[in-house]
Coordinates of C-alpha atoms and ligand atoms in Angstrom, one line a residue:
Chain A
M233 CA 0.0 0.0 0.0
K234 CA 2.7 2.4 1.1
R235 CA 4.8 1.5 -2.0
I236 CA 1.8 2.1 -4.3
L237 CA 1.3 5.5 -2.8
I238 CA 5.0 6.3 -3.2
V239 CA 4.9 5.2 -6.9
I240 CA 1.8 7.4 -7.6
G241 CA 3.3 10.4 -5.8
L242 CA 6.6 10.1 -7.6
S243 CA 5.0 9.7 -11.0
V244 CA 2.9 12.7 -10.5
V245 CA 5.9 14.8 -9.5
L246 CA 8.2 13.4 -12.2
S247 CA 5.6 13.8 -15.0
A248 CA 5.1 17.4 -14.0
M249 CA 8.8 17.9 -14.2
L250 CA 9.1 16.2 -17.5
L251 CA 6.2 18.2 -18.9
T252 CA 7.9 21.4 -17.8
I253 CA 11.2 20.3 -19.4
L254 CA 9.3 19.5 -22.6
L255 CA 7.5 22.8 -22.5
S256 CA 10.8 24.7 -22.2
M257 CA 12.4 22.9 -25.2
F258 CA 9.7 22.8 -27.8
S259 CA 8.1 25.4 -29.7
Y260 CA 4.7 23.9 -30.0
Y261 CA 3.2 21.5 -27.6
R262 CA -0.4 21.1 -26.5
Y263 CA -1.9 18.5 -24.2
P264 CA -3.4 15.6 -26.2
Q265 CA -0.2 15.3 -28.3
I266 CA 2.1 12.6 -27.0
L267 CA 5.3 14.1 -28.2
P268 CA 5.7 17.7 -29.2
S269 CA 6.3 18.6 -32.9
E270 CA 9.5 20.4 -33.1
W271 CA 12.1 21.2 -30.6
T272 CA 14.0 24.4 -30.0
L273 CA 16.5 26.0 -27.7
H274 CA 14.9 29.3 -28.3
Y275 CA 13.6 29.9 -24.8
W276 CA 16.8 28.8 -23.1
M277 CA 18.8 31.0 -25.4
Y278 CA 16.5 33.8 -24.6
F279 CA 17.0 33.2 -20.9
L280 CA 20.7 32.7 -21.1
S281 CA 22.1 35.1 -23.6
V282 CA 20.5 38.4 -24.5
N283 CA 18.6 39.1 -21.5
D284 CA 20.1 41.6 -19.0
L285 CA 16.8 41.9 -17.2
M286 CA 16.6 38.2 -16.6
A287 CA 20.2 38.1 -15.1
E288 CA 19.4 41.1 -13.0
A289 CA 16.2 39.4 -11.7
V290 CA 17.9 36.2 -10.8
L291 CA 20.7 38.1 -9.1
N292 CA 18.2 40.2 -7.2
S293 CA 16.2 37.2 -6.1
I294 CA 19.2 35.4 -4.8
K295 CA 20.5 38.5 -3.0
I296 CA 17.1 39.2 -1.4
G297 CA 16.8 35.5 -0.5
V298 CA 20.2 35.4 1.1
F299 CA 19.7 38.5 3.2
T300 CA 16.2 37.4 4.1
A301 CA 17.6 34.0 5.2
V302 CA 20.3 35.7 7.3
L303 CA 18.1 38.3 8.9
S304 CA 15.1 35.9 9.6
T305 CA 17.3 33.2 11.0
T306 CA 19.2 35.6 13.2
V307 CA 16.1 37.1 14.6
G308 CA 14.3 33.8 14.8
F309 CA 17.1 32.1 16.8
M310 CA 17.3 35.1 19.1
T311 CA 13.6 35.0 19.6
G312 CA 13.6 31.3 20.0
R313 CA 16.2 31.4 22.8
V314 CA 14.1 33.9 24.7
V315 CA 10.9 31.9 24.2
V316 CA 12.4 28.7 25.4
S317 CA 14.3 30.1 28.4
H318 CA 11.7 32.6 29.6
F319 CA 8.3 31.3 28.7
K320 CA 7.6 28.0 30.2
S321 CA 3.9 27.8 31.0
N322 CA 2.7 30.3 28.4
R323 CA 4.9 29.2 25.5
N324 CA 1.9 28.4 23.2
M325 CA 0.6 31.9 23.6
M326 CA 4.1 33.2 22.6
M327 CA 4.0 31.0 19.6
I328 CA 0.7 32.4 18.5
V329 CA 2.0 36.0 19.0
Y330 CA 5.1 35.5 16.8
S331 CA 3.1 33.5 14.2
L332 CA 0.5 36.3 13.8
P333 CA 1.8 37.5 10.4
L334 CA 0.9 34.0 9.0
F335 CA -2.7 34.2 10.0
V336 CA -3.4 37.5 8.1
P337 CA -4.0 37.1 4.4
A338 CA -0.8 38.0 2.5
T339 CA -2.6 40.7 0.5
A340 CA -3.8 42.5 3.6
L341 CA -0.5 42.0 5.3
F342 CA 1.6 43.4 2.5
I343 CA -0.6 46.3 1.7
G344 CA -0.1 47.4 5.3
V345 CA 3.6 46.6 5.1
H346 CA 3.8 48.6 1.9
M347 CA 2.3 51.6 3.6
M348 CA 4.8 51.4 6.4
M349 CA 7.6 51.1 3.8
I350 CA 6.5 54.2 2.1
K351 CA 6.4 55.9 5.5
F352 CA 10.1 54.9 6.1
S353 CA 11.0 55.6 2.5
L354 CA 11.9 51.9 2.0
N355 CA 9.5 51.4 -1.0
N356 CA 11.1 50.6 -4.4
N357 CA 14.0 49.5 -2.3
F358 CA 16.0 46.3 -1.9
W359 CA 16.0 46.4 1.9
G360 CA 12.2 47.1 1.9
I361 CA 11.7 43.8 0.1
V362 CA 14.1 42.0 2.5
I363 CA 12.3 43.3 5.5
S364 CA 8.9 42.4 4.0
H365 CA 10.0 38.9 3.3
A366 CA 11.5 38.6 6.8
I367 CA 8.1 39.4 8.3
I368 CA 6.7 36.2 6.9
A369 CA 9.9 34.2 7.2
I370 CA 10.6 35.0 10.9
P371 CA 7.6 32.9 12.2
Y372 CA 9.1 29.9 10.5
S373 CA 12.6 30.5 11.6
T374 CA 11.4 31.1 15.2
N375 CA 9.5 27.8 15.2
I376 CA 12.5 25.9 13.9
A377 CA 14.7 27.6 16.5
V378 CA 12.2 26.8 19.4
S379 CA 12.2 23.1 18.5
F380 CA 16.0 23.0 18.3
Y381 CA 16.5 24.9 21.6
E382 CA 14.0 22.5 23.2
G383 CA 16.3 19.7 22.2
I384 CA 19.2 21.1 24.2
S385 CA 18.7 20.5 27.9
I386 CA 19.6 23.4 30.2
D387 CA 21.7 21.0 32.3
M388 CA 23.8 20.3 29.2
E389 CA 24.6 24.0 29.2
N390 CA 25.2 23.8 33.0
V391 CA 27.7 21.0 32.5
A392 CA 29.6 23.2 30.0
K393 CA 29.6 26.1 32.5
T394 CA 31.0 23.9 35.3
L395 CA 33.7 22.9 32.9
G396 CA 34.8 26.5 32.5
C397 CA 32.7 27.8 29.6
G398 CA 31.7 31.5 29.8
P399 CA 28.8 32.7 27.7
I400 CA 30.8 33.1 24.5
L401 CA 32.6 29.7 24.7
L402 CA 29.3 28.1 25.6
F403 CA 27.7 29.5 22.4
K404 CA 30.7 28.6 20.2
K405 CA 31.4 25.1 21.5
I406 CA 28.0 23.8 22.5
L407 CA 25.1 25.8 21.2
L408 CA 26.3 26.7 17.8
P409 CA 27.2 23.1 16.8
L410 CA 24.0 21.7 18.2
L411 CA 21.9 24.4 16.5
M412 CA 23.7 24.3 13.2
P413 CA 21.3 21.8 11.5
G414 CA 18.5 24.1 12.6
I415 CA 20.2 27.2 11.4
L416 CA 20.8 25.7 8.0
L417 CA 17.3 24.4 7.8
S418 CA 15.9 27.7 8.8
S419 CA 18.1 29.6 6.3
A420 CA 17.1 27.2 3.5
I421 CA 13.4 27.6 4.2
C422 CA 13.6 31.4 4.6
F423 CA 15.5 31.6 1.4
L424 CA 12.9 29.6 -0.4
L425 CA 10.1 31.6 1.0
S426 CA 11.7 34.8 -0.2
F427 CA 12.8 33.4 -3.5
S428 CA 9.4 32.4 -4.6
E429 CA 7.5 35.3 -3.0
Y430 CA 5.7 37.4 -5.5
F431 CA 3.3 39.9 -3.9
A432 CA 5.6 41.8 -1.6
A433 CA 8.3 41.8 -4.2
F434 CA 5.9 43.3 -6.6
L435 CA 4.3 45.8 -4.3
V436 CA 7.3 47.0 -2.3
G437 CA 9.7 46.6 -5.3
G438 CA 7.2 48.8 -7.2
G439 CA 8.3 47.5 -10.5
K440 CA 11.6 49.3 -10.1
L441 CA 13.3 46.2 -8.6
V442 CA 12.7 43.1 -10.6
T443 CA 12.9 39.6 -9.1
L444 CA 12.5 36.2 -10.7
S445 CA 9.0 35.9 -9.4
T446 CA 7.9 39.3 -10.6
L447 CA 9.1 38.4 -14.1
Y448 CA 7.6 35.0 -13.9
Y449 CA 4.0 36.1 -13.1
P450 CA 3.3 38.0 -16.4
Y451 CA 4.7 35.1 -18.5
I452 CA 2.3 32.7 -16.9
N453 CA -0.5 35.2 -17.0
N454 CA 0.0 35.6 -20.8
G455 CA 0.2 31.9 -21.5
D456 CA 3.8 32.1 -22.5
Y457 CA 4.5 28.5 -21.6
G458 CA 7.9 28.3 -23.1
N459 CA 9.4 31.1 -21.1
S460 CA 7.4 30.2 -18.0
A461 CA 8.8 26.6 -18.2
V462 CA 12.3 27.9 -18.4
L463 CA 11.8 30.0 -15.3
S464 CA 10.1 27.2 -13.5
I465 CA 13.1 25.0 -14.1
V466 CA 15.4 27.7 -12.8
F467 CA 13.2 28.0 -9.7
V468 CA 13.3 24.2 -9.1
V469 CA 17.0 24.0 -9.7
V470 CA 17.8 26.9 -7.3
N471 CA 15.4 25.6 -4.6
L472 CA 16.8 22.0 -4.8
S473 CA 20.4 23.3 -4.7
V474 CA 19.6 25.3 -1.6
F475 CA 18.3 22.3 0.2
A476 CA 21.2 20.2 -1.1
I477 CA 23.6 22.9 0.3
A478 CA 21.9 22.9 3.6
E479 CA 22.0 19.1 3.9
Y480 CA 25.6 19.0 2.8
G481 CA 26.5 21.7 5.2
T482 CA 24.9 19.9 8.0
R483 CA 26.9 16.7 7.2
K484 CA 30.1 18.6 6.9
L485 CA 29.8 20.8 10.0
T486 CA 28.2 18.4 12.4
R487 CA 28.1 14.7 12.9
I488 CA 24.4 14.7 13.4
S489 CA 23.3 14.0 9.9
N490 CA 20.1 13.5 7.9
Y491 CA 17.9 15.9 9.8
L492 CA 16.0 17.0 6.7
F493 CA 14.5 13.9 5.3
E494 CA 14.2 11.8 8.3
Chain B
M86 CA 39.2 21.7 49.3
K87 CA 37.1 22.5 52.3
L88 CA 33.6 23.7 51.5
H89 CA 31.5 25.7 54.0
I90 CA 27.8 26.1 53.2
K91 CA 26.7 28.9 55.5
N92 CA 23.1 29.6 56.4
V93 CA 22.0 29.3 52.8
K94 CA 18.5 30.3 51.9
K95 CA 16.8 29.8 48.6
N96 CA 13.3 30.6 47.3
F97 CA 11.6 29.6 44.1
S98 CA 9.2 32.6 43.7
S99 CA 7.4 32.5 47.1
F100 CA 8.3 28.8 47.8
R101 CA 11.2 28.4 50.3
V102 CA 13.3 25.4 49.2
L103 CA 16.3 25.9 51.5
N104 CA 15.8 27.5 54.8
G105 CA 19.2 28.2 56.3
V106 CA 21.3 25.2 55.3
D107 CA 24.7 24.8 57.1
I108 CA 27.1 22.1 56.0
I109 CA 30.9 21.8 56.3
V110 CA 32.6 19.4 53.9
E111 CA 36.1 18.5 55.0
K112 CA 38.9 18.2 52.5
G113 CA 39.3 14.6 51.2
S114 CA 35.9 13.5 52.5
F115 CA 33.2 11.6 50.7
H116 CA 30.2 13.6 52.0
A117 CA 26.7 12.3 51.3
V118 CA 23.6 14.5 51.4
L119 CA 20.6 12.3 52.0
G120 CA 17.0 13.5 51.6
V121 CA 13.7 12.4 50.1
S122 CA 12.7 13.5 46.6
G123 CA 11.9 17.2 46.5
S124 CA 13.9 18.0 49.7
G125 CA 16.2 20.4 47.7
K126 CA 19.3 18.3 47.1
S127 CA 19.8 19.2 43.5
T128 CA 19.0 22.8 44.3
L129 CA 21.7 22.8 46.9
L130 CA 24.3 21.4 44.5
K131 CA 23.4 24.0 41.9
I132 CA 23.9 26.7 44.5
I133 CA 27.3 25.3 45.4
T134 CA 28.4 25.6 41.8
G135 CA 26.7 28.9 41.3
L136 CA 24.1 27.7 38.8
E137 CA 21.4 29.0 41.1
S138 CA 21.5 32.2 43.0
I139 CA 20.6 32.4 46.7
E140 CA 18.5 34.7 48.9
G141 CA 20.8 34.6 51.9
G142 CA 23.9 33.0 53.2
Q143 CA 27.4 32.2 51.8
I144 CA 29.4 29.6 50.0
L145 CA 33.0 29.5 51.2
L146 CA 35.8 27.5 49.6
D147 CA 38.8 27.2 51.8
G148 CA 37.5 30.1 53.7
K149 CA 37.1 32.3 50.6
D150 CA 33.7 33.7 49.9
V151 CA 32.7 32.5 46.3
T152 CA 29.0 33.3 46.6
H153 CA 29.2 35.7 43.7
V154 CA 31.9 34.0 41.6
P155 CA 30.4 32.8 38.3
T156 CA 30.1 29.1 37.8
E157 CA 32.7 28.9 35.0
T158 CA 35.5 30.3 37.3
R159 CA 34.5 28.5 40.5
G160 CA 36.2 25.3 39.2
I161 CA 33.8 22.9 40.9
A162 CA 33.0 19.8 38.9
Y163 CA 29.4 18.5 38.7
V164 CA 28.2 15.1 37.6
F165 CA 24.5 15.1 36.9
Q166 CA 22.0 12.4 37.3
S167 CA 22.1 11.8 33.5
P168 CA 25.4 11.7 31.7
L169 CA 24.6 14.8 29.5
L170 CA 27.5 14.1 27.2
F171 CA 27.9 16.6 24.4
P172 CA 26.3 14.7 21.5
H173 CA 28.4 16.3 18.8
L174 CA 31.7 15.2 20.4
T175 CA 33.4 11.8 20.7
V176 CA 34.1 10.2 24.0
K177 CA 37.6 11.5 24.0
E178 CA 36.5 15.0 22.9
N179 CA 34.0 15.0 25.7
I180 CA 36.7 14.2 28.2
R181 CA 39.1 16.8 26.9
F182 CA 36.5 19.5 26.8
G183 CA 37.3 21.1 30.1
M184 CA 41.0 21.0 29.6
E185 CA 40.7 22.6 26.2
V186 CA 38.5 25.4 27.6
K187 CA 41.1 25.9 30.3
K188 CA 43.9 25.9 27.6
Y189 CA 46.0 23.0 28.9
D190 CA 48.9 22.1 26.6
K191 CA 48.3 19.4 24.0
K192 CA 50.6 16.9 25.5
T193 CA 49.1 17.1 29.0
I194 CA 45.6 16.7 27.5
E195 CA 46.6 13.6 25.5
E196 CA 48.2 12.0 28.6
R197 CA 45.3 12.8 30.9
V198 CA 42.7 11.5 28.5
E199 CA 44.5 8.2 28.2
E200 CA 44.9 8.0 32.0
L201 CA 41.2 8.7 32.6
L202 CA 40.1 6.2 30.0
K203 CA 42.1 3.6 31.7
L204 CA 41.0 4.7 35.2
L205 CA 37.4 4.4 34.3
R206 CA 37.9 1.3 32.2
I207 CA 36.6 2.7 29.0
E208 CA 39.8 2.4 27.0
D209 CA 38.2 1.0 23.9
L210 CA 35.4 3.6 23.6
G211 CA 37.5 6.7 23.1
D212 CA 36.6 7.3 19.5
R213 CA 32.9 6.5 19.7
M214 CA 30.1 9.0 19.7
P215 CA 28.0 9.2 22.9
S216 CA 25.0 7.6 21.1
E217 CA 27.1 4.5 20.5
I218 CA 27.8 3.5 24.1
S219 CA 25.6 2.2 26.9
G220 CA 24.2 4.3 29.7
G221 CA 26.7 3.0 32.3
Q222 CA 29.5 3.7 29.9
Q223 CA 28.1 7.2 29.3
Q224 CA 28.1 7.9 33.0
R225 CA 31.7 6.8 33.3
V226 CA 32.6 9.2 30.5
S227 CA 30.8 12.0 32.3
I228 CA 32.8 11.2 35.4
A229 CA 36.0 11.2 33.5
R230 CA 35.1 14.5 31.9
A231 CA 34.4 16.0 35.4
L232 CA 37.7 14.7 36.8
A233 CA 39.8 15.8 33.8
T234 CA 40.7 19.3 35.1
E235 CA 41.5 17.9 38.6
P236 CA 38.8 19.9 40.3
S237 CA 39.3 20.4 44.0
L238 CA 35.6 19.7 44.7
I239 CA 33.3 17.3 42.9
L240 CA 29.5 17.3 43.2
M241 CA 27.5 14.3 42.2
D242 CA 23.7 14.4 41.9
E243 CA 22.5 10.8 42.1
P244 CA 24.9 9.9 39.3
F245 CA 24.0 6.2 39.3
S246 CA 20.2 6.3 39.6
G247 CA 19.7 5.5 36.0
L248 CA 21.7 2.3 36.2
D249 CA 20.7 -1.3 37.1
P250 CA 21.4 -2.4 40.7
A251 CA 24.5 -4.4 40.0
L252 CA 26.1 -1.8 37.9
R253 CA 25.1 0.8 40.5
I254 CA 27.1 -1.0 43.1
E255 CA 30.0 -1.5 40.8
M256 CA 30.1 2.2 39.8
G257 CA 29.8 3.2 43.5
N258 CA 32.8 1.1 44.3
L259 CA 34.7 2.6 41.4
I260 CA 34.0 6.1 42.6
K261 CA 34.9 5.2 46.1
D262 CA 38.3 3.8 44.9
L263 CA 38.9 6.8 42.8
Q264 CA 38.1 9.1 45.7
R265 CA 40.7 7.3 47.9
L266 CA 43.3 7.0 45.2
L267 CA 43.1 10.6 44.1
D268 CA 42.2 12.1 47.5
L269 CA 39.1 13.7 46.0
T270 CA 36.6 15.8 47.9
I271 CA 33.1 14.7 46.9
V272 CA 29.7 15.9 47.8
F273 CA 27.3 13.1 46.8
V274 CA 23.6 13.6 46.7
T275 CA 21.2 10.6 47.0
H276 CA 18.0 9.4 48.4
D277 CA 19.3 5.8 48.6
I278 CA 20.1 5.0 52.2
N279 CA 22.2 2.0 51.4
E280 CA 24.2 3.9 48.8
S281 CA 25.0 6.7 51.3
L282 CA 26.0 4.2 53.9
R283 CA 28.2 2.2 51.6
L284 CA 30.0 5.2 50.1
S285 CA 30.2 8.1 52.4
N286 CA 32.3 8.8 55.4
Y287 CA 30.3 12.0 56.3
I288 CA 26.6 12.6 55.9
S289 CA 24.1 15.4 56.1
L290 CA 20.4 14.8 56.3
L291 CA 18.3 17.3 54.4
D292 CA 14.7 17.5 55.2
Q293 CA 12.2 20.2 54.1
G294 CA 15.0 22.6 53.4
E295 CA 16.8 22.2 56.6
I296 CA 19.8 20.1 57.8
L297 CA 18.5 17.7 60.5
Q298 CA 21.9 16.3 61.4
S299 CA 25.5 16.3 60.0
G300 CA 28.4 14.2 60.9
L301 CA 30.4 11.0 60.5
T302 CA 28.1 8.6 58.6
H303 CA 28.1 5.8 61.1
E304 CA 27.5 8.3 64.0
V305 CA 24.5 9.8 62.3
Y306 CA 23.3 6.3 61.5
Y307 CA 23.6 4.8 64.9
K308 CA 23.3 7.9 67.0
P309 CA 20.5 10.0 65.6
Q310 CA 19.6 13.2 67.5
N311 CA 15.9 12.6 67.1
R312 CA 13.3 10.4 65.6
K313 CA 13.2 12.3 62.3
S314 CA 16.9 11.9 61.5
A315 CA 16.7 8.3 62.6
S316 CA 13.8 7.5 60.3
I317 CA 15.4 9.2 57.3
M318 CA 18.2 6.7 57.5
G319 CA 15.9 3.7 57.9
D320 CA 14.0 1.7 60.5
G321 CA 14.9 1.9 64.2
N322 CA 13.6 1.1 67.6
W323 CA 13.0 3.7 70.3
I324 CA 12.7 2.2 73.8
K325 CA 11.2 4.4 76.5
G326 CA 12.8 4.4 79.9
I327 CA 14.1 6.6 82.8
I328 CA 17.6 7.8 83.6
K329 CA 18.5 7.7 87.3
A330 CA 21.9 7.8 88.8
N331 CA 23.8 7.3 85.6
R332 CA 21.7 4.3 84.6
F333 CA 19.0 4.0 81.9
S334 CA 16.3 1.6 82.9
S335 CA 13.6 0.2 80.7
S336 CA 11.6 -3.0 80.4
F337 CA 14.8 -4.4 79.0
G338 CA 16.7 -3.8 82.2
D339 CA 19.5 -1.3 82.9
V340 CA 22.3 0.1 80.8
S341 CA 24.8 2.6 81.8
A342 CA 24.1 6.3 81.0
I343 CA 26.9 8.2 82.4
G344 CA 26.7 12.0 82.1
F345 CA 23.0 12.1 81.2
P346 CA 20.5 14.2 83.2
T347 CA 18.0 12.5 85.3
G348 CA 14.6 12.1 83.8
E349 CA 12.7 10.4 81.0
A350 CA 14.7 9.2 78.0
E351 CA 14.7 6.9 75.0
M352 CA 17.2 4.3 73.8
F353 CA 17.8 3.9 70.1
L354 CA 18.7 0.7 68.3
R355 CA 18.8 -0.2 64.6
P356 CA 16.9 -3.4 63.9
H357 CA 20.1 -5.3 63.1
Q358 CA 21.7 -4.3 66.5
V359 CA 19.2 -6.5 68.3
I360 CA 20.7 -10.0 68.6
I361 CA 18.5 -13.1 68.7
G362 CA 19.9 -15.7 71.2
E363 CA 19.9 -17.1 74.6
S364 CA 22.0 -15.7 77.5
R365 CA 21.5 -14.6 81.0
A366 CA 20.9 -11.0 79.8
A367 CA 18.3 -12.0 77.3
F368 CA 14.6 -11.1 77.3
K369 CA 11.7 -13.1 76.0
V370 CA 9.5 -11.5 73.3
K371 CA 6.8 -12.8 71.0
I372 CA 7.0 -12.6 67.2
S373 CA 4.0 -10.6 65.8
G374 CA 5.1 -10.1 62.2
I375 CA 7.5 -11.6 59.7
S376 CA 8.7 -10.4 56.3
R377 CA 11.3 -12.2 54.4
L378 CA 13.5 -10.1 52.0
G379 CA 15.7 -12.7 50.4
K380 CA 18.6 -13.4 52.6
E381 CA 17.4 -11.0 55.3
T382 CA 14.3 -11.5 57.5
Q383 CA 12.6 -8.7 59.3
L384 CA 10.7 -9.6 62.5
T385 CA 8.3 -7.5 64.5
V386 CA 8.2 -8.5 68.1
A387 CA 5.9 -7.5 70.9
Y388 CA 7.1 -6.6 74.4
G389 CA 4.4 -5.4 76.7
E390 CA 2.4 -2.8 74.9
E391 CA 5.1 -1.9 72.4
F392 CA 6.7 -3.3 69.3
M393 CA 10.3 -3.7 68.1
K394 CA 11.8 -4.4 64.7
I395 CA 14.6 -6.9 64.3
D396 CA 16.7 -7.7 61.2
T397 CA 18.3 -11.1 61.1
F398 CA 20.3 -13.1 58.5
S399 CA 19.4 -16.3 60.3
N400 CA 17.7 -18.9 58.1
E401 CA 15.6 -20.2 60.9
N402 CA 12.0 -20.7 60.0
Y403 CA 10.3 -18.3 62.4
Q404 CA 6.6 -18.5 63.1
I405 CA 4.1 -15.9 64.3
N406 CA 3.6 -16.0 68.0
Q407 CA 6.8 -17.9 68.5
E408 CA 8.7 -16.8 71.6
I409 CA 12.3 -15.8 71.1
S410 CA 15.1 -14.4 73.3
I411 CA 16.7 -11.1 72.3
M412 CA 19.6 -9.1 73.7
F413 CA 21.8 -6.2 72.9
T414 CA 25.2 -4.9 74.1
D415 CA 25.5 -1.8 76.2
S416 CA 27.9 -0.2 73.8
N417 CA 25.3 -0.3 71.0
C418 CA 22.8 1.6 73.0
H419 CA 22.3 5.2 72.0
I420 CA 20.4 7.2 74.7
V421 CA 18.5 10.4 73.9
P422 CA 17.0 12.4 76.8
C423 CA 13.4 13.4 76.2
G424 CA 12.5 17.1 75.7
Ligands
ATP810 N1 13.4 25.9 38.7 C1 12.5 25.7 39.7 N2 11.4 26.5 39.8 C2 10.5 26.3 40.8 N3 10.6 25.3 41.7 C3 11.7 24.5 41.6 C4 12.7 24.6 40.6 N4 13.6 23.6 40.8 C5 13.2 22.9 41.8 N5 12.1 23.4 42.4 C6 11.3 22.9 43.5 O1 12.2 22.9 44.6 C7 12.1 21.7 45.4 C8 13.4 21.0 45.5 O2 13.8 20.5 44.2 P1 15.1 19.7 44.0 O3 15.2 19.4 42.5 O4 16.3 20.4 44.6 O5 14.8 18.4 44.8 P2 15.7 17.1 45.0 O6 15.9 16.9 46.4 O7 16.9 17.1 44.1 O8 14.6 16.0 44.4 P3 15.0 14.6 43.6 O9 15.5 13.6 44.6 O10 13.6 14.2 43.1 O11 15.9 14.9 42.5 C9 11.0 20.9 44.7 O12 9.8 21.1 45.4 C10 10.9 21.4 43.3 O13 9.6 21.3 42.9
MG811 MG1 17.5 16.1 42.3

């Protein structure tokens, strides 16, 4: 039973991938056809060569993603520490508080955020987008941080203290290595959230700052399947690479492996 | 190192956990702190290392007030109930952790790690991760880790309570041997009476945040100051009587009581100090209860209105209502004046 489900799941995912790859390489392909008529590298060439805008968008998206990941993970792990060490009985309430941005519809949230950005002159600005993305990413990073901090017993830290560790050494030698899988996981997830986020990027970026997803949207909207497929593949490749890097980093830096897919 | 815990008071919010605790731990002693669950034993150890703050009192190490010295510079080792090995480090790396923090030179570290692995009989496990060794082995590693920097004082919080009984005794002996060999000063917290009797040479009884009695273990065990400290260390018999002219007399005759004031008093005997057997000084009592605990048998006997407990290793097949003769030696009798 389990095996059948896995096979079905895999074939759905793989056929979607295949379809996307086909769409990106052939000039004309519509559903009932088994194989498309003629193949072309037109869309890929378009993506790779001429297009300055495309390169800029990819670069912007990656830069925004990286800064969002660093900012949200830092804030999330600092918040998580406070939540775990200072809120024992009312931890659930705290979790609701810092998850509030997720309960509000993204549209409502980002229109509000956009207004704030205008107020602080952060609209049409790189950092404005990073901050907007961090607002939705921080609840995730905080949740990850909380569960990783919960895994470290306070007495483990106490042992380190009795062995001579002050706060800095304690962080460097015990907390950081034990949290590293969580930090990488959180960074990966925050990056992905930012990388594929459209609405805030569109609104706060104000069209002045293009990202991959703000380019992607019009292509799909206009039924430009070839170019959309190329961008989809770029998305998937970047996203998978980010997870692979996180997983590899975890293996490399710590000896506690396989946290992601276990 | 001599440790002086001086009138220590500790609250958790409005709840008073320690209410003026005084203990002196002599250098080179194995000092047990015995108390029931929730009596504040772990809290006391955390206070000694500085992991918990206090509302009053002082912690003195060799006469020096360290009450406000942070944990990391107090240099007091702490072995917790669970091993708490650092999961991202190998056994060897765990052991060397403290020495690296304190910047020992490489050669000393290597030598000491090897020495400790041998001392705690875990030579073959050095390169394993903590998840790859058994609970008993983990606890040994945690002891090695605590000993590595040659701390002048070691605190142990029921370090063997997660182990099976046989291993528990073996580990106890190992620690006792190490303590003698390396002349360690150990404060050992437990709620296991037998463990505290087996290992310690000094003991303090902690009850509801106060020290009931402190002293040499056998003294506290055989000469409790009152019923409460007697009962914390196990069963006992209190025999009522009267002191007159340096003699204590009860329904079991007279024993000498030189230096005690005249008046009502009680005599204390542990159940195994009562001897079953015939002699001119023996008294007849009737068995009213029997419970067999493997090689040991506990008898309850009636004399007059009162009852007495007796532990015996005899394999005789005692029966209820059987009459037996009992006696005890004068030197065993501990007399406590009433009031
Ligand atoms: N951080 C804390 N906050 C509030 N109360 C606490 C805290 N730690 C301990 N207590 C309370 O203080 C009392 C003493 O706790 P402690 O852990 O010192 O007992 P213990 O003698 O070590 O018990 P055990 O033998 O079960 O380990 C208990 O009533 C406990 O509930
Ligand atoms: Mg305890």
